[in-house]
Amino acid sequence: MSVHNGHRERMRQEFLSGGLAHFSEPRVLELLLFYSRPRGDVNPLAHQLLEAFGSLAGVLDASPTDLAQVPGMGENTVALLKLIPAIAARYLASRTNADVIISDSASLQALFVPYFFGARNELSFVACFDGKLKLLGVKQLSEGTPTANEINLRKITTIALSLNATAVVLAHNHPSGVATPSQEDIFLTHYVQQSLQPLGITLYDHVILTDDDMVSLRDSRHLTPPSAF
């Protein structure tokens, strides 16, 4: 066994026995890079990545194009680094979606947070519910830029009808970090609400999320669903 192989095995065993609690960010990246670079010392590359992007979060949030510009990065390593936050988001969503029933805006925040995990562009989703406000499904509507996004009414309607939804909740994020709704957000909310009513579908809420906050347009009294809900 080479010196590098012995080092890799020790790190793997340390992780398996104690998790990442005692790992520095360079060591976390080094451990991860073992799986795209099966041989050699990857510690220098881990430090290069952190120097280029500032932190572990910065590395995982970086675009494939920017990652590929770091010397020593290959396609497999770029794909691995982008796969980590994508899997984490899917994992969180999978754990959250089982038997979800709306009880308040906090339950909506818990539902939607995983879908915006690591997002740097504006995204929008629609969650569909039955008459007892039990979750039927969550579908992505669109992805825009860091400052803009378009939500399509026809797509909302198609998804809601396909799931036989009685109520829907819209959600989008503000990557800027400020969850305050814009006038466009408020207008869109009223437009969608009025358009869905003839179809027997209630817009229960429209929520705006950031990394550490959420604003409910229902709680903010920009939206008043029927008393049945």
C-alpha positions as semicolon CSV with decimal commas, in nm:
position;residue;x (nm);y (nm);z (nm)
1;M;0,000;0,000;0,000
2;S;0,141;0,343;-0,096
3;V;0,169;0,638;0,141
4;H;-0,125;0,807;-0,035
5;N;-0,342;0,494;-0,018
6;G;-0,274;0,460;0,353
7;H;-0,367;0,824;0,409
8;R;-0,691;0,782;0,212
9;E;-0,791;0,473;0,408
10;R;-0,726;0,646;0,742
11;M;-0,941;0,942;0,639
12;R;-1,222;0,716;0,520
13;Q;-1,222;0,525;0,845
14;E;-1,212;0,848;1,047
15;F;-1,520;0,971;0,860
16;L;-1,708;0,642;0,894
17;S;-1,646;0,628;1,269
18;G;-1,704;0,993;1,356
19;G;-1,855;1,183;1,063
20;L;-1,726;1,523;0,952
21;A;-1,742;1,700;1,289
22;H;-1,364;1,715;1,327
23;F;-1,279;1,765;0,960
24;S;-1,158;2,105;0,838
25;E;-1,295;2,230;0,505
26;P;-0,976;2,133;0,316
27;R;-0,999;1,779;0,456
28;V;-1,370;1,754;0,366
29;L;-1,286;1,848;0,008
30;E;-0,987;1,615;0,007
31;L;-1,205;1,324;0,116
32;L;-1,457;1,407;-0,154
33;L;-1,191;1,433;-0,422
34;F;-1,073;1,079;-0,348
35;Y;-1,377;0,957;-0,541
36;S;-1,297;1,139;-0,864
37;R;-0,919;1,116;-0,840
38;P;-0,848;0,753;-0,746
39;R;-0,470;0,800;-0,720
40;G;-0,227;1,063;-0,602
41;D;-0,230;1,350;-0,355
42;V;-0,546;1,561;-0,389
43;N;-0,473;1,790;-0,094
44;P;-0,319;2,064;-0,315
45;L;-0,628;2,064;-0,538
46;A;-0,855;2,095;-0,234
47;H;-0,661;2,404;-0,122
48;Q;-0,667;2,549;-0,474
49;L;-1,045;2,516;-0,486
50;L;-1,089;2,684;-0,149
51;E;-0,854;2,964;-0,250
52;A;-1,048;3,016;-0,574
53;F;-1,399;3,011;-0,425
54;G;-1,347;3,110;-0,061
55;S;-1,524;2,828;0,125
56;L;-1,667;2,481;0,092
57;A;-2,007;2,636;0,012
58;G;-1,842;2,855;-0,250
59;V;-1,685;2,552;-0,415
60;L;-2,012;2,358;-0,426
61;D;-2,205;2,663;-0,548
62;A;-1,957;2,743;-0,826
63;S;-2,064;2,689;-1,185
64;P;-1,923;2,398;-1,385
65;T;-1,746;2,648;-1,610
66;D;-1,573;2,821;-1,319
67;L;-1,477;2,491;-1,157
68;A;-1,325;2,366;-1,481
69;Q;-1,091;2,666;-1,491
70;V;-0,908;2,554;-1,175
71;P;-0,587;2,371;-1,273
72;G;-0,615;1,997;-1,215
73;M;-0,994;1,983;-1,246
74;G;-1,134;1,725;-1,486
75;E;-1,487;1,650;-1,602
76;N;-1,540;1,377;-1,341
77;T;-1,436;1,605;-1,057
78;V;-1,658;1,889;-1,179
79;A;-1,953;1,651;-1,206
80;L;-1,888;1,510;-0,857
81;L;-1,879;1,854;-0,695
82;K;-2,204;1,959;-0,866
83;L;-2,365;1,628;-0,775
84;I;-2,322;1,679;-0,400
85;P;-2,565;1,975;-0,349
86;A;-2,806;1,827;-0,604
87;I;-2,823;1,498;-0,413
88;A;-2,852;1,683;-0,081
89;A;-3,152;1,879;-0,210
90;R;-3,318;1,565;-0,346
91;Y;-3,254;1,384;-0,017
92;L;-3,408;1,663;0,190
93;A;-3,711;1,682;-0,039
94;S;-3,756;1,305;-0,022
95;R;-3,755;1,310;0,358
96;T;-3,991;1,607;0,378
97;N;-4,264;1,503;0,136
98;A;-4,404;1,200;0,315
99;D;-4,760;1,262;0,439
100;V;-4,730;1,643;0,439
101;I;-5,042;1,831;0,549
102;I;-5,048;2,211;0,568
103;S;-5,104;2,339;0,918
104;D;-4,942;2,685;0,896
105;S;-4,677;2,878;0,706
106;A;-4,402;2,704;0,904
107;S;-4,510;2,373;0,750
108;L;-4,485;2,533;0,406
109;Q;-4,135;2,656;0,484
110;A;-4,031;2,306;0,590
111;L;-4,181;2,169;0,268
112;F;-4,016;2,410;0,026
113;V;-3,672;2,475;0,178
114;P;-3,517;2,159;0,026
115;Y;-3,625;2,259;-0,324
116;F;-3,425;2,582;-0,307
117;F;-3,121;2,430;-0,138
118;G;-2,809;2,580;-0,295
119;A;-3,003;2,771;-0,563
120;R;-2,832;3,078;-0,705
121;N;-3,097;3,154;-0,968
122;E;-3,462;3,235;-0,909
123;L;-3,669;2,917;-0,914
124;S;-4,043;2,862;-0,887
125;F;-4,243;2,560;-0,774
126;V;-4,607;2,469;-0,727
127;A;-4,726;2,234;-0,453
128;C;-5,063;2,067;-0,507
129;F;-5,300;1,958;-0,228
130;D;-5,631;1,778;-0,192
131;G;-5,938;1,908;-0,008
132;K;-5,785;1,815;0,328
133;L;-5,465;2,001;0,239
134;K;-5,265;1,681;0,208
135;L;-4,976;1,704;-0,034
136;L;-5,028;1,548;-0,377
137;G;-4,699;1,658;-0,532
138;V;-4,447;1,938;-0,586
139;K;-4,342;2,033;-0,939
140;Q;-4,090;2,286;-1,068
141;L;-4,238;2,561;-1,282
142;S;-3,933;2,751;-1,401
143;E;-3,575;2,865;-1,350
144;G;-3,461;3,217;-1,429
145;T;-3,159;3,431;-1,351
146;P;-3,029;3,553;-1,012
147;T;-3,266;3,851;-1,036
148;A;-3,564;3,746;-1,247
149;N;-3,796;3,457;-1,323
150;E;-4,122;3,399;-1,512
151;I;-4,409;3,195;-1,369
152;N;-4,643;3,054;-1,632
153;L;-5,015;3,029;-1,546
154;R;-5,080;2,759;-1,807
155;K;-4,815;2,535;-1,651
156;I;-4,962;2,586;-1,303
157;T;-5,307;2,496;-1,433
158;T;-5,186;2,189;-1,622
159;I;-5,002;2,052;-1,318
160;A;-5,289;2,122;-1,078
161;L;-5,547;1,955;-1,302
162;S;-5,323;1,654;-1,369
163;L;-5,298;1,590;-0,993
164;N;-5,667;1,663;-0,928
165;A;-5,565;1,937;-0,688
166;T;-5,815;2,138;-0,487
167;A;-5,555;2,384;-0,362
168;V;-5,210;2,494;-0,469
169;V;-4,925;2,688;-0,316
170;L;-4,675;2,883;-0,525
171;A;-4,318;2,924;-0,406
172;H;-4,022;3,110;-0,544
173;N;-3,693;3,232;-0,406
174;H;-3,509;3,563;-0,389
175;P;-3,135;3,485;-0,418
176;S;-3,067;3,845;-0,310
177;G;-3,148;3,738;0,045
178;V;-3,447;3,972;0,088
179;A;-3,779;3,786;0,103
180;T;-4,002;4,097;0,082
181;P;-4,252;4,056;-0,205
182;S;-4,226;4,295;-0,497
183;Q;-4,527;4,461;-0,659
184;E;-4,487;4,210;-0,942
185;D;-4,508;3,924;-0,689
186;I;-4,829;4,066;-0,543
187;F;-4,982;4,124;-0,886
188;L;-4,894;3,770;-0,996
189;T;-5,051;3,628;-0,681
190;H;-5,384;3,802;-0,746
191;Y;-5,376;3,709;-1,114
192;V;-5,316;3,339;-1,044
193;Q;-5,578;3,335;-0,768
194;Q;-5,845;3,486;-0,993
195;S;-5,753;3,261;-1,287
196;L;-5,773;2,938;-1,084
197;Q;-6,104;3,014;-0,910
198;P;-6,328;2,923;-1,209
199;L;-6,153;2,584;-1,218
200;G;-6,241;2,513;-0,856
201;I;-5,877;2,543;-0,748
202;T;-5,776;2,765;-0,456
203;L;-5,445;2,946;-0,441
204;Y;-5,384;2,877;-0,073
205;D;-5,062;3,075;-0,045
206;H;-4,765;3,218;-0,231
207;V;-4,439;3,204;-0,037
208;I;-4,105;3,369;-0,105
209;L;-3,792;3,210;0,037
210;T;-3,432;3,310;0,098
211;D;-3,157;3,103;0,257
212;D;-3,276;3,192;0,608
213;D;-3,619;3,351;0,578
214;M;-3,963;3,309;0,423
215;V;-4,252;3,549;0,364
216;S;-4,605;3,417;0,321
217;L;-4,832;3,642;0,115
218;R;-5,126;3,489;0,298
219;D;-4,980;3,579;0,639
220;S;-4,894;3,924;0,501
221;R;-5,261;3,968;0,399
222;H;-5,185;4,004;0,031
223;L;-5,390;3,690;-0,026
224;T;-5,714;3,579;0,144
225;P;-5,821;3,227;0,048
226;P;-6,184;3,113;0,092
227;S;-6,290;3,033;0,449
228;A;-6,311;2,662;0,359
229;F;-5,935;2,660;0,408
